[in-house]
Tab-separated table of C-alpha atoms and ligand atoms in Angstrom:
chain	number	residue	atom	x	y	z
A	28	UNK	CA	-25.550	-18.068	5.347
A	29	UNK	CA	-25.597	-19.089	2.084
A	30	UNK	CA	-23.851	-16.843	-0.937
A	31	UNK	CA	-23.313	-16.226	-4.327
A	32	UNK	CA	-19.453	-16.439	-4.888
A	33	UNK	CA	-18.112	-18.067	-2.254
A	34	UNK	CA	-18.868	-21.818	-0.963
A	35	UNK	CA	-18.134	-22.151	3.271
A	36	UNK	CA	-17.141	-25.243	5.189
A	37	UNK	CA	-16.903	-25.327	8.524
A	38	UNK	CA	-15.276	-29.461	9.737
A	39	UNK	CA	-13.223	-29.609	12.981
A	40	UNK	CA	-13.304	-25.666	14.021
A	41	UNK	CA	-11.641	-25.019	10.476
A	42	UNK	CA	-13.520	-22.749	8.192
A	43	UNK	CA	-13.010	-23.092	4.401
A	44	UNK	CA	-13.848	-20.427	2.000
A	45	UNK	CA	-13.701	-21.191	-1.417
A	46	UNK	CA	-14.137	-18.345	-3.524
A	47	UNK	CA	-16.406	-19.432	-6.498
A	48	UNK	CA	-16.579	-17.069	-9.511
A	49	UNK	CA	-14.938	-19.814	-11.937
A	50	UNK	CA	-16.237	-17.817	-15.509
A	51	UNK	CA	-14.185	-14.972	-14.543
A	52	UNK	CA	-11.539	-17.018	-12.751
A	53	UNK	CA	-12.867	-15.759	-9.224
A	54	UNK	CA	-12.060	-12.051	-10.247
A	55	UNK	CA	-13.194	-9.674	-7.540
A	56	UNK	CA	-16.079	-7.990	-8.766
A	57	UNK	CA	-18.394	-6.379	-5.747
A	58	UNK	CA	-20.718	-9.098	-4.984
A	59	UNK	CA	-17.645	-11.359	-4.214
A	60	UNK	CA	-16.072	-8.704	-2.041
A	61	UNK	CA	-18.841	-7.993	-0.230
A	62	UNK	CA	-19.784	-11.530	0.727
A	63	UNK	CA	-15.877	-12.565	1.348
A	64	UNK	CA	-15.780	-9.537	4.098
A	65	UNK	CA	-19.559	-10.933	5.440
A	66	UNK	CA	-18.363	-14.627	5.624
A	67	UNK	CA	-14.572	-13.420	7.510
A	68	UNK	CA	-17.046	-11.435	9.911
A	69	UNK	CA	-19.199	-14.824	10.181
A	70	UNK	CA	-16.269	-16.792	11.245
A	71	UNK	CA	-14.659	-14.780	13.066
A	72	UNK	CA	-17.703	-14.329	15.637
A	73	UNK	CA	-18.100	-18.349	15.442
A	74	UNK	CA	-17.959	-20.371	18.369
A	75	UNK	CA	-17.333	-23.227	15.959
A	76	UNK	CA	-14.424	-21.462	13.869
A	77	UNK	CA	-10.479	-21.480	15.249
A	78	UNK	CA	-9.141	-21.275	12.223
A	79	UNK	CA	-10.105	-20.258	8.427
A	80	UNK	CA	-8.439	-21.313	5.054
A	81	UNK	CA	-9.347	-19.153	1.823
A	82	UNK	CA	-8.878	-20.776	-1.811
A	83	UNK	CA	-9.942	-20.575	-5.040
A	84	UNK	CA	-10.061	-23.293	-7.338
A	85	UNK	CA	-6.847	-25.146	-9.231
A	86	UNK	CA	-6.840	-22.830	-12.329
A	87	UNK	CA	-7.254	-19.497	-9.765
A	88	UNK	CA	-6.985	-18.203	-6.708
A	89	UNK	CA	-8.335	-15.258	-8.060
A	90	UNK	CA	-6.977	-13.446	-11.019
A	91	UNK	CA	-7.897	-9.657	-9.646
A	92	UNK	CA	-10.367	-7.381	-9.106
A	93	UNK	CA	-12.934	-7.324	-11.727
A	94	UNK	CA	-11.768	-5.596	-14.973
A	95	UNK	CA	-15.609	-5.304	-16.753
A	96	UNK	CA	-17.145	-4.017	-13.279
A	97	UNK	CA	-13.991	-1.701	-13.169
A	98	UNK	CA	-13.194	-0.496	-16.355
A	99	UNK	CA	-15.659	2.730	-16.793
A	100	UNK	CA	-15.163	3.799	-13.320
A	101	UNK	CA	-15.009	7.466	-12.726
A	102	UNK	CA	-11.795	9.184	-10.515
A	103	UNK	CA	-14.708	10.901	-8.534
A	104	UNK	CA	-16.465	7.596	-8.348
A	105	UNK	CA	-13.500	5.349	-7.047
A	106	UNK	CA	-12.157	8.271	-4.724
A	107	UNK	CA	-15.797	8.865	-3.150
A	108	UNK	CA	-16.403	4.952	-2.648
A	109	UNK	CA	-13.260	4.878	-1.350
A	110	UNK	CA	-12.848	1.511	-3.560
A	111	UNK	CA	-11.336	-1.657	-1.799
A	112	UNK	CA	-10.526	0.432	1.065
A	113	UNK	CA	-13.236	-0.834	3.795
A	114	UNK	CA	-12.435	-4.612	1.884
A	115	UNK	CA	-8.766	-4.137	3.329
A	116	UNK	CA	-9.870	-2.752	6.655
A	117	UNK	CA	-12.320	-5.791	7.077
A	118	UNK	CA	-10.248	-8.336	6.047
A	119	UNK	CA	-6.795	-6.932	8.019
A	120	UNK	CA	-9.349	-6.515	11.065
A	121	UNK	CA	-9.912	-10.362	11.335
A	122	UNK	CA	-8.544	-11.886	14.538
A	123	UNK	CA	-8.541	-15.456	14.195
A	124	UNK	CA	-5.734	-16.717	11.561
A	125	UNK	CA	-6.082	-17.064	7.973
A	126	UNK	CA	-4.263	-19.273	5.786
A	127	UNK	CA	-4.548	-18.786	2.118
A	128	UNK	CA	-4.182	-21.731	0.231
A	129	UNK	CA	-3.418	-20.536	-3.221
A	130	UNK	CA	-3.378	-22.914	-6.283
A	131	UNK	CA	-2.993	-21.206	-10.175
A	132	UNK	CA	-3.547	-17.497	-10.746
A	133	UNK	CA	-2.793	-14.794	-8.060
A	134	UNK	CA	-2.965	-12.130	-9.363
A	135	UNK	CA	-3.433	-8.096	-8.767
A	136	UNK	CA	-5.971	-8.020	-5.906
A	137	UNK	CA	-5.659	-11.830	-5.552
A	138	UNK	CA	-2.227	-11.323	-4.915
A	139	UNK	CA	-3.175	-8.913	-2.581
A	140	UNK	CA	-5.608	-10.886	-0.886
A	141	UNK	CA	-3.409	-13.731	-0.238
A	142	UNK	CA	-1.164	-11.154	0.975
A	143	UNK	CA	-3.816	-9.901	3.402
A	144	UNK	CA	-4.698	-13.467	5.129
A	145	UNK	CA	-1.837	-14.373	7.261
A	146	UNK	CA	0.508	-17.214	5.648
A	147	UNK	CA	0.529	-18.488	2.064
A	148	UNK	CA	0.766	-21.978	1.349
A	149	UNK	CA	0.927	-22.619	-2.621
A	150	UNK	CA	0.512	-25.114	-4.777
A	151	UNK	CA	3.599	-25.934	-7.628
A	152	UNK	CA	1.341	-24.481	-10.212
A	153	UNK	CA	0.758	-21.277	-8.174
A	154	UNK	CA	1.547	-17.967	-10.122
A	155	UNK	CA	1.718	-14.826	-8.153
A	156	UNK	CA	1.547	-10.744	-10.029
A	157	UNK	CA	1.172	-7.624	-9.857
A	158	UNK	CA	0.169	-6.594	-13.860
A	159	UNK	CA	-2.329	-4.015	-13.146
A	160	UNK	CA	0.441	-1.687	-15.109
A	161	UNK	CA	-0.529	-3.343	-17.846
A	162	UNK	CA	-4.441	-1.898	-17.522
A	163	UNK	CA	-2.764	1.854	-16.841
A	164	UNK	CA	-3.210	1.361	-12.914
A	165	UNK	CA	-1.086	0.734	-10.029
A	166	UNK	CA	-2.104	-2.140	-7.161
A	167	UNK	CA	-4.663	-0.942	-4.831
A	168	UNK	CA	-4.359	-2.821	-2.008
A	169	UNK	CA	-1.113	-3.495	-0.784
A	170	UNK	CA	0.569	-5.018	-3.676
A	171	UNK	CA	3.256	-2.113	-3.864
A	172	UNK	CA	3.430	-2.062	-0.052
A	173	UNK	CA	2.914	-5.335	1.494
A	174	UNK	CA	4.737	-7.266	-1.135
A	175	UNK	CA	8.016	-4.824	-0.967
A	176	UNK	CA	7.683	-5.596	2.871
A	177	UNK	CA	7.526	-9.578	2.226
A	178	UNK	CA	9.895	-9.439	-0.874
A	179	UNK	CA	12.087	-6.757	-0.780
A	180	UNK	CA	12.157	-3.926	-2.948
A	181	UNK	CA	14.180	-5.144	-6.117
A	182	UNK	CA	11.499	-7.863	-6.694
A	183	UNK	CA	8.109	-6.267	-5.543
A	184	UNK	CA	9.317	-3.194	-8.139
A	185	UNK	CA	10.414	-5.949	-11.113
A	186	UNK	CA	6.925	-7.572	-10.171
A	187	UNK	CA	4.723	-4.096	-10.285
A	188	UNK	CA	6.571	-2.374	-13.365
A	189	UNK	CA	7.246	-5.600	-15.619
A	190	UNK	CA	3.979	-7.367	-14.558
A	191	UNK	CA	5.744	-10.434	-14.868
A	192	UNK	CA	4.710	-13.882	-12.901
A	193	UNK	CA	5.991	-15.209	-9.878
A	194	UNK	CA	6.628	-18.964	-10.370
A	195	UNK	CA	5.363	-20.982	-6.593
A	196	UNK	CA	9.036	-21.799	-6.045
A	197	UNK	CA	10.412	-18.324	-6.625
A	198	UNK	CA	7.365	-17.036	-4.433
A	199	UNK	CA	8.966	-19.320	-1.738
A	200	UNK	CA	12.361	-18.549	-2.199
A	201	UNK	CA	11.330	-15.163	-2.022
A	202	UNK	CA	9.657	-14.930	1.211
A	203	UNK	CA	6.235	-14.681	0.022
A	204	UNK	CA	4.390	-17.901	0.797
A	205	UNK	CA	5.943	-20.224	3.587
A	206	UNK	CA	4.992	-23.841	2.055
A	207	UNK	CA	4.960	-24.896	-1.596
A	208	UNK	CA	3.201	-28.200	-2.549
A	209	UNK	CA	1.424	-30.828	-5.346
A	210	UNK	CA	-1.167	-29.153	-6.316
A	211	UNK	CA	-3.233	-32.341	-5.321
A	212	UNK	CA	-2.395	-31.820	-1.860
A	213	UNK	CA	-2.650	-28.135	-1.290
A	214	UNK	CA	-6.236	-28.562	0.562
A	215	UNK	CA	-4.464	-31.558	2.588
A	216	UNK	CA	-1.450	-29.782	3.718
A	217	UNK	CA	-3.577	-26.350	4.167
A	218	UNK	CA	-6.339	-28.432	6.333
A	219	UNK	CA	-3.269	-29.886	8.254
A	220	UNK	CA	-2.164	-26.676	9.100
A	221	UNK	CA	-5.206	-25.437	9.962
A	222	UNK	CA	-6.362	-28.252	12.745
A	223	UNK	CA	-2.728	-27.702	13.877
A	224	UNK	CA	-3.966	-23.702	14.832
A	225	UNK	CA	-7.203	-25.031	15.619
A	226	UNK	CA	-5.572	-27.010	18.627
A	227	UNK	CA	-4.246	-24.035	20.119
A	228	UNK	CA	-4.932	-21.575	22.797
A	229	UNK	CA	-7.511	-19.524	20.483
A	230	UNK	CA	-6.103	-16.893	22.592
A	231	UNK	CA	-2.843	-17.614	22.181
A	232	UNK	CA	-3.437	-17.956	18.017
A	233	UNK	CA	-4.694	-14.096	18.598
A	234	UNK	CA	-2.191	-13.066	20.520
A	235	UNK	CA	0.311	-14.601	17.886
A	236	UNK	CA	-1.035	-13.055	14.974
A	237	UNK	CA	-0.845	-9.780	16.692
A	238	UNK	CA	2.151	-9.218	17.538
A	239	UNK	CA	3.550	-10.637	14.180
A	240	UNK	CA	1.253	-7.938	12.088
A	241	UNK	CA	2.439	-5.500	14.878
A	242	UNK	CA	6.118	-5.749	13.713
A	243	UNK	CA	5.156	-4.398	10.157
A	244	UNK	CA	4.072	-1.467	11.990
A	245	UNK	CA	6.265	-0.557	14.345
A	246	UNK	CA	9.859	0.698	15.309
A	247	UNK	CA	11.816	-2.687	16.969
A	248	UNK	CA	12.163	-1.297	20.422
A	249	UNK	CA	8.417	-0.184	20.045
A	250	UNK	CA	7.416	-4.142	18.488
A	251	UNK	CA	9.576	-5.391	21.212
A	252	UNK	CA	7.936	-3.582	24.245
A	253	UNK	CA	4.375	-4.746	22.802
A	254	UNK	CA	5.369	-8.539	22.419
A	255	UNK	CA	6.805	-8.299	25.994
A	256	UNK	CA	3.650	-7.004	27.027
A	257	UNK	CA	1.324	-9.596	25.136
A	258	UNK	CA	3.511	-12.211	26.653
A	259	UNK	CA	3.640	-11.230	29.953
A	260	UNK	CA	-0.173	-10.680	29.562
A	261	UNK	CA	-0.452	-14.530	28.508
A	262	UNK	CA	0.121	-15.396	32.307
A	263	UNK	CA	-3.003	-13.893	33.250
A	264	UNK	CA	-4.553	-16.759	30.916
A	265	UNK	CA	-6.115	-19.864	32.675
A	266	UNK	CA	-4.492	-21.458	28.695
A	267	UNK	CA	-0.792	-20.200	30.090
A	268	UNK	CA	-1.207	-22.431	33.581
A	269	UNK	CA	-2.945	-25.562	31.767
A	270	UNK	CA	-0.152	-25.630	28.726
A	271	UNK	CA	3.104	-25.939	30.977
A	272	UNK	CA	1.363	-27.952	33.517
A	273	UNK	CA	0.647	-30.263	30.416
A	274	UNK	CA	4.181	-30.089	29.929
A	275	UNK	CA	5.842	-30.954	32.919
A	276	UNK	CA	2.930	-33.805	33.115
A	277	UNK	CA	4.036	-35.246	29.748
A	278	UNK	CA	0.204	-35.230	28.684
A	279	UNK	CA	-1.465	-32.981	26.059
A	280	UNK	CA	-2.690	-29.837	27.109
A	281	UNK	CA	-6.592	-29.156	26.927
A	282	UNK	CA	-6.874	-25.549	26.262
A	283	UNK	CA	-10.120	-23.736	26.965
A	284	UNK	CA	-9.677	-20.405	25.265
A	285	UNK	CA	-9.728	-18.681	28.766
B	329	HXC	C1	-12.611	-9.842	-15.002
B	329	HXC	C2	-11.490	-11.695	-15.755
B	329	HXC	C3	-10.339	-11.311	-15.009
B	329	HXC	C4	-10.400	-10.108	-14.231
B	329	HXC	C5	-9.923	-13.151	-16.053
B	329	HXC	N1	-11.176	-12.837	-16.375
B	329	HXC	N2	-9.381	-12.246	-15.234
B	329	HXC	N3	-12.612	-10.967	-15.741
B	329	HXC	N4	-11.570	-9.401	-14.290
B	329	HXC	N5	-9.391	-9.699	-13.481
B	329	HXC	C6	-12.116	-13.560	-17.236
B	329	HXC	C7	-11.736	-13.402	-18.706
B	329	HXC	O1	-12.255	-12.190	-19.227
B	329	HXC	C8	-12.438	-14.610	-19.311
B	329	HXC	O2	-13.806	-14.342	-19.412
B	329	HXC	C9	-12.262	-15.683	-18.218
B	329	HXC	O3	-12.004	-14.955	-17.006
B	329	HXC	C10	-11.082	-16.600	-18.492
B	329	HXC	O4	-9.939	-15.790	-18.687
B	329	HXC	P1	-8.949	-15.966	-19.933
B	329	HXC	O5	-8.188	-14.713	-20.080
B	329	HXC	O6	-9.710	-16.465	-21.139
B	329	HXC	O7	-8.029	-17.167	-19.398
B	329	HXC	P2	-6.511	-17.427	-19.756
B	329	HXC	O8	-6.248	-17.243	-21.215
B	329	HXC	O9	-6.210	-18.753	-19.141
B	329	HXC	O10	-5.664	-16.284	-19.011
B	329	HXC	C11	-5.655	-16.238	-17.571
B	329	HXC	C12	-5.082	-14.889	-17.090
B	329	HXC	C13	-5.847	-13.724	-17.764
B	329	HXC	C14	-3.604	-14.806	-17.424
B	329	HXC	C15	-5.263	-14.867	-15.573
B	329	HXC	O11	-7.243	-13.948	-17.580
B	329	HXC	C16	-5.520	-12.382	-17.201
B	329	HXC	O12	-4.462	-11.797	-17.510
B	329	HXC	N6	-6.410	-11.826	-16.401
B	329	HXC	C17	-6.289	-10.469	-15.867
B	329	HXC	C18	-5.266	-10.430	-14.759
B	329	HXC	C19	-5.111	-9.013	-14.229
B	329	HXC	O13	-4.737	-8.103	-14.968
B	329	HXC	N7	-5.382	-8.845	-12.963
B	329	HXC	C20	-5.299	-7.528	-12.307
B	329	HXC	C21	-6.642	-6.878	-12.337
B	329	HXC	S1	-6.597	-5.247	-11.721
B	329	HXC	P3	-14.578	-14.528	-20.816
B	329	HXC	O14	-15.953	-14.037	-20.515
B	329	HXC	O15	-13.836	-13.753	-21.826
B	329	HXC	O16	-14.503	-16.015	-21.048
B	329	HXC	C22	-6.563	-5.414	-10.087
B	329	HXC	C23	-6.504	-4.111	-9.316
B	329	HXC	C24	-6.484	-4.358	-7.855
B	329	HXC	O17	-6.589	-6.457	-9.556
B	329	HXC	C25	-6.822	-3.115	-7.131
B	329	HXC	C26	-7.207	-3.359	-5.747
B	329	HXC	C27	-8.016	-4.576	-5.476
């Protein structure tokens, strides 16, 4: 499908979606939204697709949602669209992984978006905030609640009530993204990633991200019981029997996704 905002790759089972709005330095506005959520679906339901990156370009990852289409909203308008809401639903209901490779601005809903795939890896020029206090709002999706859950309170409240920037390395040392890199080679290291995932038990990736998102949810005992069950589900897979006979055969395992 082709789109509007967004350029998609698809080499090696790894899908690469590059959002493309560089005038407004790939801010959210609805068309982007709506095609990012269509091209997740798209990929998702891909035979060829086992794992997807999303990026901007070097100056962006995307520096929020869009202020102009935002600005002369109505409360009765944003409250009866329920605005971003079904964007978060979407995205969060994605079941193959996500990385987000994030170079330059990542801000407000980008932030949040990165937050939403399932690891960040960012490039050295990387800058990660939550200013939408500076525009009289608060974040709208997630970036008081996920990024308190990946950063701790002191920092995800100094991030949402200053506004300030997140340098890449303090985004690291933070707990935010899991890699930092040259800028040069954030689409190398990303891609490596990527056909890492892509090697896997598809079923096994699922399971995976799963039970990791489930422990944001849930109690310990109750995040526990479900990634004994997942696990102990994973012997039912034909994946489970092929990876440690691969093993004990000191040959690499040739996983069918079943
Ligand atoms: C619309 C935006 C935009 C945005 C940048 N632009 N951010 N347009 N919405 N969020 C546009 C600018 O208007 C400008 O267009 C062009 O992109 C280049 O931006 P500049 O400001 O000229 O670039 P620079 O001086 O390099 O500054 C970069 C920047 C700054 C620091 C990222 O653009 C900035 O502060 N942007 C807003 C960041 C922000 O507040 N984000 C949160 C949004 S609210 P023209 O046409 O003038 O050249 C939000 C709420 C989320 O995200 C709620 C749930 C999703």
């Amino acid at each position: 499908m082709a789109f509007e905002t967004l350029n998609v790759d698809i080499q090696d089972h790894v899908c690469t979606i590059k959002l493309n709005r560089p005038e407004a330095l790939n801010a959210l506005n609805s068309v982007l939204v709506r095609e990012l959520c269509e091209a997740l679906e798209e990929a998702d339901a891909s035979d060829k697709v086992r794992c997807i990156i999303l990026t901007g370009s070097e100056k962006a990852f995307a520096a929020g949602a869009d202020i102009k289409e935002m600005s002369e909203l109505t409360y009765v308008e944003v409250f009866a669209s329920n605005l971003f809401a079904s964007a978060n639903d979407r995205i969060a209901a994605i079941r193959k992984p996500i990385i987000a490779a994030v170079a330059g601005y990542a801000l407000g809903g980008g932030c949040e978006l990165a937050m939403l795939c399932d690891f960040i890896i960012a490039a050295d020029n990387a800058k990660f905030g939550q200013p939408e206090i500076n525009l009289g709002v608060t974040a709208g999706i997630g970036g008081t609640q996920r990024l308190t859950r990946f950063v701790g309170k002191s920092k995800s409240m100094d991030m949402n009530l200053t506004g300030r920037f997140m340098t890449a390395e303090e985004a690291e040392r933070s707990g935010l993204v899991s890699r930092v890199v040259p800028a040069k080679k954030l689409m190398e290291e990303a891609t490596g990633a990527a056909q890492k995932i892509a090697e896997k038990s598809l079923l096994t990736a699922m399971a995976v991200k799963e039970a990791v998102n489930r422990s944001y949810e849930l109690p310990l005992n109750e995040g526990l019981l479900f990634e004994r069950r997942v696990f102990h589900s994973m012997f039912a897979t034909e994946d489970q029997k092929e990876g440690m006979a691969a093993f004990l055969e000191k040959r690499e395992a040739q996983f069918r996704d079943k």
